[in-house]
Coordinates of C-alpha atoms and ligand atoms in Angstrom, one line a residue:
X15 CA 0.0 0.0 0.0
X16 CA 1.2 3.5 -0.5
X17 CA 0.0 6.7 0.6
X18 CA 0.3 9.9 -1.5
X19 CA -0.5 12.6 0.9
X20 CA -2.1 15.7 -1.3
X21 CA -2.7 18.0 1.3
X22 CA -1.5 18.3 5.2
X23 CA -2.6 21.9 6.4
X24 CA -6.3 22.3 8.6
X25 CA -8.2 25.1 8.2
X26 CA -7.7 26.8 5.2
X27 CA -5.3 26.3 2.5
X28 CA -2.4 28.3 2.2
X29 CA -0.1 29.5 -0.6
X30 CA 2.4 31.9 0.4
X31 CA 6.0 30.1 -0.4
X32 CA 6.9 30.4 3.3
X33 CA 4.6 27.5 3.2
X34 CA 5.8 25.7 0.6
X35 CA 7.7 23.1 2.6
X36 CA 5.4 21.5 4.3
X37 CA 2.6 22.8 2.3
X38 CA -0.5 24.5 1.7
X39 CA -3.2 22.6 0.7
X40 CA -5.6 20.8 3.0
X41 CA -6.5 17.3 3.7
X42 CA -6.7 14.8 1.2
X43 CA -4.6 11.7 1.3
X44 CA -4.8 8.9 -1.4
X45 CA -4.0 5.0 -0.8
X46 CA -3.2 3.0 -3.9
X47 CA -3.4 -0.7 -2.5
X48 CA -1.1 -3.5 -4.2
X49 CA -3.6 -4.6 -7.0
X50 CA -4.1 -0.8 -7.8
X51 CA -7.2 0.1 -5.5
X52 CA -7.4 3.3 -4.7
X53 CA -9.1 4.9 -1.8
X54 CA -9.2 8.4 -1.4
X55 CA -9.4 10.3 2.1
X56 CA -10.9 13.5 1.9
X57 CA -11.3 16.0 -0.4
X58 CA -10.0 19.6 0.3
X59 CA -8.1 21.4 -2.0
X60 CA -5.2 18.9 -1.7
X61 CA -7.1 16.8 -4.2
X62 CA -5.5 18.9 -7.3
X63 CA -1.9 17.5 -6.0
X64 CA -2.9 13.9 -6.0
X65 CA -4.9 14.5 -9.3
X66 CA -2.0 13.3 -11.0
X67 CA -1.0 10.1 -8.7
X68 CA -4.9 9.3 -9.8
X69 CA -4.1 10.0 -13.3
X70 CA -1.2 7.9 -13.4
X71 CA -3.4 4.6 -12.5
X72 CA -5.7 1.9 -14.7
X73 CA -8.7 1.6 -12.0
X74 CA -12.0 3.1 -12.9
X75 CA -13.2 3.0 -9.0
X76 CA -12.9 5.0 -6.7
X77 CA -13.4 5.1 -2.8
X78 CA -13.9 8.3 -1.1
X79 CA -14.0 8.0 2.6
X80 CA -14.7 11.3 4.6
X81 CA -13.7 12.0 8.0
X82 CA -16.6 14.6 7.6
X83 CA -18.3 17.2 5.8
X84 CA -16.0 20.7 7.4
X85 CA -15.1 22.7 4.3
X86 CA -11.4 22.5 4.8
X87 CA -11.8 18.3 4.0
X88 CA -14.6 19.0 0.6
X89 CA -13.6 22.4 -1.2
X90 CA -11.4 20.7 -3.9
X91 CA -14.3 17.9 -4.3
X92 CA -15.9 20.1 -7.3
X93 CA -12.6 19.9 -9.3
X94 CA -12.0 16.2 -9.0
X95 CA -10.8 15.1 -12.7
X96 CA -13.1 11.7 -12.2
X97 CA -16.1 13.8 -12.1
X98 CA -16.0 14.2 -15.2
X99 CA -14.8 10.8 -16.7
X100 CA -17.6 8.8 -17.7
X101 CA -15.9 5.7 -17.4
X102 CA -15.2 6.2 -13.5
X103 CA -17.6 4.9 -10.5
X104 CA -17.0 6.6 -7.5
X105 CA -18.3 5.3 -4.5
X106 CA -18.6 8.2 -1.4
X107 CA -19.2 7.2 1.6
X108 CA -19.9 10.2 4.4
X109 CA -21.8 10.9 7.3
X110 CA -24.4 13.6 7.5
X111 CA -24.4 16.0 10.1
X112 CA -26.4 19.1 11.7
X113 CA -29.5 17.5 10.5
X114 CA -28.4 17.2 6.8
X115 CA -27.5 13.7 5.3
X116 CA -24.1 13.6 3.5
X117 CA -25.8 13.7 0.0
X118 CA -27.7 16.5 0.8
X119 CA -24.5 18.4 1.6
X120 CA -22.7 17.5 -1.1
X121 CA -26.3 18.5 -3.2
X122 CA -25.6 21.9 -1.0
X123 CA -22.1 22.7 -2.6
X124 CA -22.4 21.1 -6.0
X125 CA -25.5 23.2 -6.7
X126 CA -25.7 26.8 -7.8
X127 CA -24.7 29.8 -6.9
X128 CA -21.9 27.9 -5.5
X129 CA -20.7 25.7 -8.4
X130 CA -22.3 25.1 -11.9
X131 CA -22.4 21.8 -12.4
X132 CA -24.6 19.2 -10.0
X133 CA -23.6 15.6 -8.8
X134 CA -26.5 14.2 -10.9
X135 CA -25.1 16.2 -14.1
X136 CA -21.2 15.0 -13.5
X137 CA -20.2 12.3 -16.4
X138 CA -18.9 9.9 -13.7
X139 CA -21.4 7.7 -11.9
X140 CA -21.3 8.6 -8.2
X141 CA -23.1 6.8 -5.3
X142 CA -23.1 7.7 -2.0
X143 CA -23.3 5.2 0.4
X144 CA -24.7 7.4 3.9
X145 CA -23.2 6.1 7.3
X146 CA -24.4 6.3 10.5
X147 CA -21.2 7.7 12.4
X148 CA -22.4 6.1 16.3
X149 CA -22.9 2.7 14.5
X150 CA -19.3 2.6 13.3
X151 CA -17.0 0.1 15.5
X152 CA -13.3 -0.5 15.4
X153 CA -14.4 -4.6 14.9
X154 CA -17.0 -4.1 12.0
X155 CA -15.6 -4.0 8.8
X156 CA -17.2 -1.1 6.6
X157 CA -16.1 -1.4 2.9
X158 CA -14.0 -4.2 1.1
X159 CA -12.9 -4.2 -1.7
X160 CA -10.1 -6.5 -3.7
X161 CA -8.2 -7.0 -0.7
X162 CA -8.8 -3.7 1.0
X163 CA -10.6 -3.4 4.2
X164 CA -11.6 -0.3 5.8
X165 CA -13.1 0.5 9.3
X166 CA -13.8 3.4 11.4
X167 CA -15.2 4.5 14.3
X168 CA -16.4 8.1 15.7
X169 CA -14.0 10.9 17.5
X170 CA -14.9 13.9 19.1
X171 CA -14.9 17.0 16.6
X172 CA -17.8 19.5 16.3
X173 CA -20.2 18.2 14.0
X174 CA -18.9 14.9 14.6
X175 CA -15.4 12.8 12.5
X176 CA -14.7 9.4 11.2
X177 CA -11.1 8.2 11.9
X178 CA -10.3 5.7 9.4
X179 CA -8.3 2.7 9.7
X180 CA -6.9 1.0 6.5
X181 CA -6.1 -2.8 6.1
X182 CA -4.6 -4.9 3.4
X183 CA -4.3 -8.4 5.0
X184 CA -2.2 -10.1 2.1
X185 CA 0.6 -7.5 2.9
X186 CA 0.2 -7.1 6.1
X187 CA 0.1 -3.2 6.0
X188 CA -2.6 -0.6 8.0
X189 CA -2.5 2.5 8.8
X190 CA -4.9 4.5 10.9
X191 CA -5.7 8.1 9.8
X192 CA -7.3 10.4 12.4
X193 CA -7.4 14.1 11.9
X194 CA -9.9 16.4 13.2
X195 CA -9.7 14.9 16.7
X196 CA -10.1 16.6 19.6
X197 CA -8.3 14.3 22.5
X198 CA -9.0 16.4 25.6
X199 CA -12.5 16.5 24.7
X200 CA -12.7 12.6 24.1
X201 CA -15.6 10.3 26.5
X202 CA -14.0 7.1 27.5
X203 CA -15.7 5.4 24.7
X204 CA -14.3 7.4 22.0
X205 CA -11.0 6.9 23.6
X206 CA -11.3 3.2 24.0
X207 CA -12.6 3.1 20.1
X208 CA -9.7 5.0 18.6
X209 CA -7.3 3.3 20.4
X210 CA -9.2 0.1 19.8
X211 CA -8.8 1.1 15.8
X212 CA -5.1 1.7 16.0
X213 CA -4.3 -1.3 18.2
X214 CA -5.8 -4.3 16.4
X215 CA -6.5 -6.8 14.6
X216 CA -3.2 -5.9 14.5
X217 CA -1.1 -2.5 15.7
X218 CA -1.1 -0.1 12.8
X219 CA 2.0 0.2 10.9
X220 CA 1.1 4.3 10.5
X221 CA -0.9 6.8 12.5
X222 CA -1.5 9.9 11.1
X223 CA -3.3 12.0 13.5
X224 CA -4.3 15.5 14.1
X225 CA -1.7 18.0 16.2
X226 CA -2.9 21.1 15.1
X227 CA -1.8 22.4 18.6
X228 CA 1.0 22.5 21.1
X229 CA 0.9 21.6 24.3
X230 CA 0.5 25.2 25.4
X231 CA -2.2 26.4 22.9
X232 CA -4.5 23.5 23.9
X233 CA -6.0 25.2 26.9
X234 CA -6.9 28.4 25.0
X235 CA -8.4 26.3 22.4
X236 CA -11.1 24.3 24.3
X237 CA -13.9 23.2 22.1
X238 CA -12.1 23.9 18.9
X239 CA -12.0 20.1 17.9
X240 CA -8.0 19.4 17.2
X241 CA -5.5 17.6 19.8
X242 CA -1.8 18.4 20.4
X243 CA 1.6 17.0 18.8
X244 CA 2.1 15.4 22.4
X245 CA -1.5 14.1 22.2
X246 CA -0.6 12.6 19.1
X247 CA 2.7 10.8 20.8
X248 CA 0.6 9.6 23.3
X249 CA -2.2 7.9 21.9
X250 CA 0.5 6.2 19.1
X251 CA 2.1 4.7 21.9
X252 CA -1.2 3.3 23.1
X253 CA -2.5 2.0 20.4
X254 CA 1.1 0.4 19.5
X255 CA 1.5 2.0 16.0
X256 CA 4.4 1.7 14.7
X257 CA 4.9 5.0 13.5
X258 CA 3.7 8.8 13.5
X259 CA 3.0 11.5 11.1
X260 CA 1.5 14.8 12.8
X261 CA -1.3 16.4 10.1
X262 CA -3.6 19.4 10.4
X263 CA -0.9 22.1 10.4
X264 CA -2.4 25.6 12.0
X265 CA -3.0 27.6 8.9
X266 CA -0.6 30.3 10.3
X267 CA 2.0 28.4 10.7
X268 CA 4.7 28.9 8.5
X269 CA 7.7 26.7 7.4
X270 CA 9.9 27.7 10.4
X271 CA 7.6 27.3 12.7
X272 CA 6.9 23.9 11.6
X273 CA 10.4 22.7 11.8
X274 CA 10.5 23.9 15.1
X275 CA 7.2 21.5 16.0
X276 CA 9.0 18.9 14.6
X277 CA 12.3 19.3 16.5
X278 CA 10.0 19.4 19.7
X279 CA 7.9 16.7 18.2
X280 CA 11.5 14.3 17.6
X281 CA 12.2 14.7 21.2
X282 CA 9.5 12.5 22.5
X283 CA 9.8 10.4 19.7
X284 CA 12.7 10.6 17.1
X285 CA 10.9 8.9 14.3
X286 CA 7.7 10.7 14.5
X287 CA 7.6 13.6 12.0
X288 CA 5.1 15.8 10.6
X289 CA 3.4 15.2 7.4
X290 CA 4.4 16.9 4.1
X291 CA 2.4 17.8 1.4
X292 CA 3.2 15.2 -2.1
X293 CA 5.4 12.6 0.6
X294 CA 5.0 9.6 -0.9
X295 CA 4.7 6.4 1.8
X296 CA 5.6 2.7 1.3
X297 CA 3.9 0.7 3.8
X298 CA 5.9 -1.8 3.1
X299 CA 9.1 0.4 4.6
X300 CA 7.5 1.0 7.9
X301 CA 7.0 -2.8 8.4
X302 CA 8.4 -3.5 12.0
Ligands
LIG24 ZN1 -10.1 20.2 9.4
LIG25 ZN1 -13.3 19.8 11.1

């Protein structure tokens, strides 16, 4: 399995070249699976940077699991190239939220006056498959697919988040992706299912997981729905993944304020890092 990550920042993209290290665009991570599946996660604007890993491969199916429906994980939905491929099926599956199913929030943003062209009148055929976020458990297998197995179970986030944990039994290889997370505000359920999702059937060779904070900002951030690096550190070591990559950069933090994240972040664990926008990930290397 690899993992091509599009887009690493929360919030709102950013394109000022002080930012060009770790990068600008927000959350979308794509997993190509040994026999070419492809799953994508989200779909902010970090979809136009895996656009081209998609390009690159022979399926005509894709997976789009959201974590949920905040603006920062859709807004490059509308400009997905297999939108408008009629020889592509594309399978969402979403959670609604405040009331609205996930179809009638993508309806909302793929409608005028905000975009020109409806689901319904997109070339590709799209289905999407609505999930009940409180009936998701770290033991029930949601979607499989040649060899792929995904599951997922709720965190605490405003609105309500899907973490997402990846299988692919023939290789061996998982990796758990959980941004939009906020720790401190977890109930001992929530804990026990994410840590559950990391820890088995077997402990995840990757977490990615939300640090949009520090240590220090967390208390003045109460409510806002994202964890800290040291969170992060802490519930890897819980679970038992293997490794750690930090996503949902703060949208004002520059390059060399990142690096000096990181350099904190290494101290508790000196293979943890944070994500980078277009990294490229090997399962397969993080193997223990
Ligand atoms: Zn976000
Ligand atoms: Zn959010």
């Amino acid at each position: 399995m690899k993992v091509f990550f599009g887009g690493v920042r929360g919030t709102n993209p950013r394109a000022d070249k002080q930012f060009a290290e770790y990068g600008g665009h927000t959350t979308c991570l794509f997993i190509q699976g040994e026999s070419g599946q492809r799953i994508m996660l989200d779909a902010g604007s970090g979809v136009q940077a895996v656009s081209k890993h998609l390009a690159k491969s022979q399926s005509k199916h894709l997976l789009l699991a959201m974590t949920h429906l905040h603006l920062d994980h859709m807004i490059g939905l509308p400009m997905l190239p297999l939108l408008f491929d009629p020889q592509q099926t594309i399978d969402i599956m979403a959670a609604g939220s405040a009331g609205l199913t996930a179809s009638a929030a993508l309806d909302r943003l793929l409608s005028p006056p905000l975009w020109p062209v409806t689901i319904e009148q997109m070339p590709a055929k799209i289905q999407v498959q609505e999930l009940e976020i409180n009936r998701l458990a770290a033991d029930h297998i949601q979607f499989k697919r040649k060899g792929l197995e995904m599951r997922g179970v709720a965190v605490a986030h405003p609105g309500g988040c899907i973490a997402w944990r990846i299988d692919e039994p023939a290789s061996g290889q998982s990796l758990v992706f959980a941004t939009d997370v906020e720790w401190s505000a977890s109930g001992d359920r929530q804990r026990q299912d994410l840590i559950a999702l990391i820890s088995g059937p077997t402990p995840a060779n990757l977490l990615i997981m939300d640090g949009n904070f520090t240590a220090d900002e967390l208390p003045q951030h109460e409510g806002w729905g994202h964890s800290s690096t040291a969170q992060c550190v802490d519930v890897a070591r819980e679970g038992g993944a293997h490794r750690l990559l930090v996503t949902h950069h703060a949208p004002d933090r520059d390059d060399e304020r990142l690096a000096a994240i990181e350099a904190d972040l290494k101290t508790m664990w000196p293979e943890a890092a944070l994500a980078r926008q277009d990294q490229i990930i090997d399962l397969e290397d993080l193997k223990p």
